[in-house]
PDB file of C-alpha atoms in Angstrom:
ATOM      1  CA  MET A   1      49.056-107.757  55.311  1.00 51.00           C
ATOM      2  CA  ASP A   2      45.346-108.231  54.465  1.00 53.00           C
ATOM      3  CA  ASN A   3      42.911-105.322  54.344  1.00 57.00           C
ATOM      4  CA  SER A   4      41.371-105.877  57.800  1.00 63.00           C
ATOM      5  CA  ALA A   5      44.778-105.958  59.487  1.00 59.00           C
ATOM      6  CA  TRP A   6      45.838-102.778  57.581  1.00 53.00           C
ATOM      7  CA  ALA A   7      42.679-101.012  58.659  1.00 61.00           C
ATOM      8  CA  VAL A   8      43.466-101.858  62.279  1.00 57.00           C
ATOM      9  CA  CYS A   9      46.926-100.509  61.973  1.00 55.00           C
ATOM     10  CA  GLN A  10      45.644 -97.286  60.481  1.00 54.00           C
ATOM     11  CA  GLN A  11      43.003 -96.868  63.280  1.00 61.00           C
ATOM     12  CA  PHE A  12      45.674 -97.422  66.030  1.00 55.00           C
ATOM     13  CA  ALA A  13      48.056 -94.978  64.317  1.00 54.00           C
ATOM     14  CA  ARG A  14      45.404 -92.273  64.250  1.00 54.00           C
ATOM     15  CA  ALA A  15      44.646 -92.851  67.897  1.00 54.00           C
ATOM     16  CA  ILE A  16      48.285 -92.210  68.971  1.00 48.00           C
ATOM     17  CA  GLY A  17      48.798 -89.306  66.438  1.00 50.00           C
ATOM     18  CA  ALA A  18      51.098 -91.295  64.100  1.00 52.00           C
ATOM     19  CA  ARG A  19      51.456 -90.931  60.329  1.00 51.00           C
ATOM     20  CA  SER A  20      53.242 -92.888  57.746  1.00 50.00           C
ATOM     21  CA  ARG A  21      55.821 -92.555  55.001  1.00 46.00           C
ATOM     22  CA  ILE A  22      57.083 -95.019  52.388  1.00 43.00           C
ATOM     23  CA  ALA A  23      60.731 -96.083  53.096  1.00 42.00           C
ATOM     24  CA  ASP A  24      63.370 -96.618  50.386  1.00 42.00           C
ATOM     25  CA  ASP A  25      62.663-100.403  50.359  1.00 43.00           C
ATOM     26  CA  LYS A  26      58.836 -99.704  49.882  1.00 44.00           C
ATOM     27  CA  ARG A  27      57.995-100.585  53.455  1.00 48.00           C
ATOM     28  CA  VAL A  28      55.480 -98.442  55.239  1.00 51.00           C
ATOM     29  CA  VAL A  29      57.072 -96.751  58.195  1.00 47.00           C
ATOM     30  CA  TRP A  30      54.860 -95.338  60.959  1.00 48.00           C
ATOM     31  CA  TYR A  31      55.994 -92.549  63.261  1.00 51.00           C
ATOM     32  CA  VAL A  32      54.410 -90.330  65.874  1.00 62.00           C
ATOM     33  CA  SER A  33      53.902 -86.613  64.760  1.00 82.00           C
ATOM     34  CA  VAL A  34      52.570 -85.512  68.184  1.00 88.00           C
ATOM     35  CA  VAL A  35      55.063 -84.606  70.878  1.00 92.00           C
ATOM     36  CA  TYR A  36      55.127 -83.313  74.446  1.00 93.00           C
ATOM     37  CA  ALA A  37      56.818 -79.993  74.949  1.00 95.00           C
ATOM     38  CA  TYR A  38      57.236 -77.512  77.733  1.00 96.00           C
ATOM     39  CA  HIS A  39      56.756 -73.681  77.796  1.00 95.00           C
ATOM     40  CA  GLY A  40      58.447 -71.610  80.584  1.00 94.00           C
ATOM     41  CA  THR A  41      56.662 -68.478  81.713  1.00 94.00           C
ATOM     42  CA  SER A  42      55.405 -66.617  84.738  1.00 94.00           C
ATOM     43  CA  ARG A  43      52.434 -67.465  86.944  1.00 94.00           C
ATOM     44  CA  GLY A  44      50.509 -64.564  85.663  1.00 94.00           C
ATOM     45  CA  ARG A  45      51.075 -65.304  82.072  1.00 94.00           C
ATOM     46  CA  ALA A  46      50.398 -69.050  82.584  1.00 95.00           C
ATOM     47  CA  ALA A  47      47.002 -68.191  84.100  1.00 94.00           C
ATOM     48  CA  SER A  48      46.186 -66.093  81.078  1.00 94.00           C
ATOM     49  CA  ILE A  49      47.374 -68.852  78.570  1.00 94.00           C
ATOM     50  CA  LEU A  50      45.236 -71.406  80.298  1.00 94.00           C
ATOM     51  CA  SER A  51      42.195 -69.250  80.067  1.00 93.00           C
ATOM     52  CA  ASN A  52      42.633 -67.630  76.691  1.00 93.00           C
ATOM     53  CA  GLY A  53      45.301 -69.611  74.846  1.00 93.00           C
ATOM     54  CA  PHE A  54      48.698 -68.618  73.554  1.00 94.00           C
ATOM     55  CA  LEU A  55      49.466 -65.256  71.844  1.00 89.00           C
ATOM     56  CA  LEU A  56      51.625 -65.237  68.794  1.00 86.00           C
ATOM     57  CA  GLN A  57      54.200 -62.498  69.175  1.00 75.00           C
ATOM     58  CA  ALA A  58      57.124 -61.645  67.062  1.00 70.00           C
ATOM     59  CA  SER A  59      60.570 -60.936  68.466  1.00 70.00           C
ATOM     60  CA  ASN A  60      63.679 -60.304  66.369  1.00 64.00           C
ATOM     61  CA  HIS A  61      65.756 -62.251  68.890  1.00 66.00           C
ATOM     62  CA  SER A  62      63.693 -65.464  68.655  1.00 80.00           C
ATOM     63  CA  TRP A  63      66.102 -67.598  66.677  1.00 84.00           C
ATOM     64  CA  LEU A  64      63.606 -69.940  65.041  1.00 89.00           C
ATOM     65  CA  GLY A  65      61.466 -67.093  63.734  1.00 90.00           C
ATOM     66  CA  THR A  66      58.011 -65.909  64.778  1.00 91.00           C
ATOM     67  CA  GLY A  67      56.221 -68.318  67.097  1.00 94.00           C
ATOM     68  CA  VAL A  68      55.455 -69.642  70.613  1.00 95.00           C
ATOM     69  CA  TYR A  69      58.629 -71.430  71.917  1.00 94.00           C
ATOM     70  CA  PHE A  70      58.732 -74.853  73.567  1.00 95.00           C
ATOM     71  CA  PHE A  71      61.424 -77.255  74.805  1.00 94.00           C
ATOM     72  CA  GLN A  72      60.621 -80.788  73.617  1.00 93.00           C
ATOM     73  CA  ASP A  73      60.732 -83.484  76.336  1.00 91.00           C
ATOM     74  CA  ASN A  74      62.760 -81.124  78.571  1.00 91.00           C
ATOM     75  CA  ARG A  75      60.938 -79.591  81.571  1.00 93.00           C
ATOM     76  CA  GLU A  76      64.135 -78.672  83.221  1.00 91.00           C
ATOM     77  CA  ALA A  77      65.085 -76.258  80.405  1.00 90.00           C
ATOM     78  CA  ALA A  78      61.726 -74.656  80.428  1.00 93.00           C
ATOM     79  CA  ALA A  79      61.846 -74.237  84.215  1.00 94.00           C
ATOM     80  CA  GLU A  80      65.169 -72.450  84.010  1.00 91.00           C
ATOM     81  CA  TRP A  81      63.827 -70.045  81.415  1.00 91.00           C
ATOM     82  CA  ALA A  82      60.650 -69.590  83.495  1.00 94.00           C
ATOM     83  CA  ALA A  83      62.824 -68.635  86.553  1.00 94.00           C
ATOM     84  CA  THR A  84      64.681 -66.010  84.528  1.00 92.00           C
ATOM     85  CA  LEU A  85      61.477 -64.484  83.052  1.00 91.00           C
ATOM     86  CA  ALA A  86      59.548 -64.489  86.346  1.00 92.00           C
ATOM     87  CA  LYS A  87      62.378 -62.638  88.098  1.00 93.00           C
ATOM     88  CA  GLN A  88      62.227 -59.965  85.319  1.00 93.00           C
ATOM     89  CA  LEU A  89      58.471 -59.660  85.837  1.00 92.00           C
ATOM     90  CA  CYS A  90      58.598 -59.788  89.650  1.00 93.00           C
ATOM     91  CA  ASP A  91      56.416 -62.888  89.617  1.00 94.00           C
ATOM     92  CA  LYS A  92      56.792 -66.641  90.298  1.00 94.00           C
ATOM     93  CA  PRO A  93      57.787 -69.112  87.560  1.00 95.00           C
ATOM     94  CA  ALA A  94      55.448 -71.555  85.898  1.00 95.00           C
ATOM     95  CA  VAL A  95      55.778 -74.340  83.332  1.00 96.00           C
ATOM     96  CA  LEU A  96      53.138 -75.497  80.902  1.00 96.00           C
ATOM     97  CA  MET A  97      53.038 -78.807  79.116  1.00 95.00           C
ATOM     98  CA  ALA A  98      51.578 -78.981  75.605  1.00 95.00           C
ATOM     99  CA  GLU A  99      50.857 -81.554  72.958  1.00 94.00           C
ATOM    100  CA  ILE A 100      52.119 -80.307  69.580  1.00 95.00           C
ATOM    101  CA  ASP A 101      51.410 -81.847  66.176  1.00 93.00           C
ATOM    102  CA  LEU A 102      54.542 -81.680  64.033  1.00 90.00           C
ATOM    103  CA  ARG A 103      52.835 -82.869  60.895  1.00 85.00           C
ATOM    104  CA  ASP A 104      53.737 -79.748  58.988  1.00 90.00           C
ATOM    105  CA  CYS A 105      57.086 -78.862  60.632  1.00 91.00           C
ATOM    106  CA  LEU A 106      60.164 -77.288  59.262  1.00 91.00           C
ATOM    107  CA  ASP A 107      62.315 -79.847  61.030  1.00 89.00           C
ATOM    108  CA  LEU A 108      65.976 -78.902  61.099  1.00 87.00           C
ATOM    109  CA  ALA A 109      66.658 -81.591  63.635  1.00 82.00           C
ATOM    110  CA  ALA A 110      65.726 -84.386  61.276  1.00 76.00           C
ATOM    111  CA  GLY A 111      68.502 -84.243  58.682  1.00 69.00           C
ATOM    112  CA  THR A 112      70.639 -82.177  56.404  1.00 69.00           C
ATOM    113  CA  ALA A 113      68.404 -81.661  53.359  1.00 75.00           C
ATOM    114  CA  LEU A 114      66.532 -78.650  54.890  1.00 78.00           C
ATOM    115  CA  PHE A 115      69.765 -77.216  56.237  1.00 79.00           C
ATOM    116  CA  ASP A 116      71.213 -77.186  52.740  1.00 82.00           C
ATOM    117  CA  GLU A 117      68.002 -75.627  51.394  1.00 82.00           C
ATOM    118  CA  LEU A 118      68.148 -72.838  53.990  1.00 81.00           C
ATOM    119  CA  ARG A 119      71.775 -72.163  53.143  1.00 80.00           C
ATOM    120  CA  SER A 120      70.926 -71.880  49.390  1.00 80.00           C
ATOM    121  CA  PHE A 121      68.243 -69.300  50.437  1.00 78.00           C
ATOM    122  CA  LEU A 122      70.605 -67.145  52.453  1.00 76.00           C
ATOM    123  CA  PRO A 123      71.959 -64.943  49.562  1.00 77.00           C
ATOM    124  CA  VAL A 124      68.459 -63.679  49.121  1.00 70.00           C
ATOM    125  CA  LEU A 125      68.722 -61.951  52.463  1.00 70.00           C
ATOM    126  CA  GLU A 126      72.236 -60.616  52.354  1.00 70.00           C
ATOM    127  CA  ARG A 127      70.978 -57.053  51.401  1.00 66.00           C
ATOM    128  CA  VAL A 128      68.528 -57.100  54.190  1.00 64.00           C
ATOM    129  CA  PHE A 129      71.263 -57.981  56.755  1.00 64.00           C
ATOM    130  CA  GLN A 130      73.462 -55.252  55.294  1.00 64.00           C
ATOM    131  CA  LYS A 131      70.648 -52.617  55.565  1.00 62.00           C
ATOM    132  CA  CYS A 132      69.938 -53.637  59.134  1.00 62.00           C
ATOM    133  CA  GLY A 133      73.492 -53.156  60.095  1.00 59.00           C
ATOM    134  CA  THR A 134      73.548 -56.007  62.667  1.00 58.00           C
ATOM    135  CA  THR A 135      75.435 -59.178  62.957  1.00 60.00           C
ATOM    136  CA  SER A 136      73.393 -60.578  65.833  1.00 67.00           C
ATOM    137  CA  ARG A 137      73.084 -64.397  65.245  1.00 69.00           C
ATOM    138  CA  ARG A 138      69.679 -64.601  66.638  1.00 73.00           C
ATOM    139  CA  PHE A 139      68.291 -61.738  64.659  1.00 77.00           C
ATOM    140  CA  MET A 140      69.795 -63.095  61.441  1.00 79.00           C
ATOM    141  CA  ASP A 141      68.443 -66.545  62.184  1.00 84.00           C
ATOM    142  CA  HIS A 142      64.990 -65.059  62.919  1.00 84.00           C
ATOM    143  CA  ARG A 143      64.879 -63.205  59.626  1.00 83.00           C
ATOM    144  CA  LEU A 144      66.120 -66.130  57.619  1.00 85.00           C
ATOM    145  CA  ILE A 145      63.528 -68.525  59.056  1.00 88.00           C
ATOM    146  CA  ASP A 146      60.609 -66.095  58.584  1.00 89.00           C
ATOM    147  CA  ALA A 147      61.639 -65.239  55.034  1.00 86.00           C
ATOM    148  CA  PHE A 148      62.120 -68.920  54.125  1.00 89.00           C
ATOM    149  CA  VAL A 149      58.799 -69.913  55.501  1.00 91.00           C
ATOM    150  CA  GLU A 150      56.929 -67.089  53.893  1.00 90.00           C
ATOM    151  CA  ASP A 151      58.617 -67.930  50.574  1.00 88.00           C
ATOM    152  CA  ARG A 152      57.504 -71.579  50.834  1.00 89.00           C
ATOM    153  CA  THR A 153      54.085 -70.559  51.785  1.00 91.00           C
ATOM    154  CA  ARG A 154      53.792 -68.493  48.564  1.00 91.00           C
ATOM    155  CA  ALA A 155      54.914 -71.608  46.697  1.00 90.00           C
ATOM    156  CA  GLY A 156      52.110 -73.706  48.326  1.00 92.00           C
ATOM    157  CA  ARG A 157      54.088 -75.424  51.153  1.00 90.00           C
ATOM    158  CA  THR A 158      52.896 -74.441  54.632  1.00 92.00           C
ATOM    159  CA  TYR A 159      54.991 -74.888  57.797  1.00 93.00           C
ATOM    160  CA  CYS A 160      53.151 -74.672  61.047  1.00 94.00           C
ATOM    161  CA  SER A 161      56.193 -75.037  63.249  1.00 94.00           C
ATOM    162  CA  VAL A 162      59.966 -75.084  63.193  1.00 93.00           C
ATOM    163  CA  ARG A 163      62.149 -77.539  65.202  1.00 93.00           C
ATOM    164  CA  ALA A 164      65.969 -77.474  65.737  1.00 90.00           C
ATOM    165  CA  THR A 165      68.535 -78.519  68.276  1.00 86.00           C
ATOM    166  CA  PHE A 166      69.805 -75.914  70.689  1.00 78.00           C
ATOM    167  CA  GLN A 167      73.104 -75.734  72.550  1.00 74.00           C
ATOM    168  CA  GLU A 168      74.018 -73.109  75.145  1.00 70.00           C
ATOM    169  CA  GLY A 169      76.361 -72.581  78.125  1.00 69.00           C
ATOM    170  CA  VAL A 170      79.878 -73.867  78.784  1.00 73.00           C
ATOM    171  CA  PRO A 171      81.205 -77.032  76.980  1.00 71.00           C
ATOM    172  CA  LEU A 172      81.957 -80.096  78.989  1.00 75.00           C
ATOM    173  CA  PHE A 173      85.639 -79.523  78.310  1.00 74.00           C
ATOM    174  CA  PRO A 174      87.562 -77.246  75.839  1.00 73.00           C
ATOM    175  CA  ASN A 175      86.569 -77.950  72.273  1.00 66.00           C
ATOM    176  CA  SER A 176      83.904 -80.403  73.457  1.00 68.00           C
ATOM    177  CA  GLY A 177      80.630 -80.718  71.410  1.00 65.00           C
ATOM    178  CA  ILE A 178      78.671 -81.407  74.648  1.00 70.00           C
ATOM    179  CA  PHE A 179      77.300 -78.393  76.270  1.00 69.00           C
ATOM    180  CA  ARG A 180      75.572 -77.717  79.596  1.00 71.00           C
ATOM    181  CA  THR A 181      72.249 -76.958  77.837  1.00 69.00           C
ATOM    182  CA  GLN A 182      71.401 -79.340  74.983  1.00 74.00           C
ATOM    183  CA  SER A 183      67.704 -79.485  73.918  1.00 84.00           C
ATOM    184  CA  ILE A 184      65.221 -79.572  71.048  1.00 90.00           C
ATOM    185  CA  THR A 185      63.448 -76.331  70.650  1.00 93.00           C
ATOM    186  CA  ILE A 186      60.123 -75.924  68.851  1.00 95.00           C
ATOM    187  CA  SER A 187      58.688 -72.686  67.564  1.00 95.00           C
ATOM    188  CA  VAL A 188      54.950 -72.994  66.886  1.00 96.00           C
ATOM    189  CA  ARG A 189      53.748 -70.540  64.178  1.00 95.00           C
ATOM    190  CA  ASP A 190      50.258 -71.902  63.789  1.00 95.00           C
ATOM    191  CA  LEU A 191      48.598 -72.180  67.194  1.00 95.00           C
ATOM    192  CA  ALA A 192      46.085 -74.759  65.849  1.00 94.00           C
ATOM    193  CA  VAL A 193      48.850 -77.406  66.050  1.00 94.00           C
ATOM    194  CA  ILE A 194      48.864 -77.137  69.870  1.00 94.00           C
ATOM    195  CA  THR A 195      46.355 -79.777  70.637  1.00 87.00           C
ATOM    196  CA  ALA A 196      46.373 -79.564  74.537  1.00 88.00           C
ATOM    197  CA  VAL A 197      47.814 -77.474  77.327  1.00 91.00           C
ATOM    198  CA  GLU A 198      48.074 -78.018  80.980  1.00 90.00           C
ATOM    199  CA  GLU A 199      50.196 -76.802  83.918  1.00 88.00           C
ATOM    200  CA  SER A 200      53.254 -78.956  84.560  1.00 85.00           C
ATOM    201  CA  LEU A 201      53.987 -79.241  88.339  1.00 76.00           C
ATOM    202  CA  ALA A 202      57.504 -80.148  89.462  1.00 59.00           C
TER     203      ALA A 202
END
């Protein structure tokens, strides 16, 4: 590929939010780092978000650590969560659609290397878990992700978001690996990677 053609490829890639990596066979592989994701909330909170932006709030039960949570390419899952939350708040449900740049993402949905790295980090937190006296899976996941990201930040590696697959509900049949709810969840830690937000109407 000559320099002019390469320049056109780079310009197009930037326009669609893509980035590149070098494959094992030395080919340049382009892939898109910006994804569409949905955030379920109440009408009142949605209005506040559209006017003032998201607020980063910590919760010990948020399994992917501190962040604002989204369902990637899955409006239905966000709508179900919105209905549950709105009922608790005596409000109507709302769903927001956002563009999220995953360029600096702790992507647990992409392969096993990061999973193994997280597992090797787990012994560091054993004393913390024992001191807290809880075996809640979501609490332990939350503390592990936060501690891991903070450790990597000190080492010079910043993660702006965390992504992982999520399964919930009843299996399709006993011992099935297919569940009623299967989705990709994103926890955004740095709100700057949310590049656009709008209300998503059914």
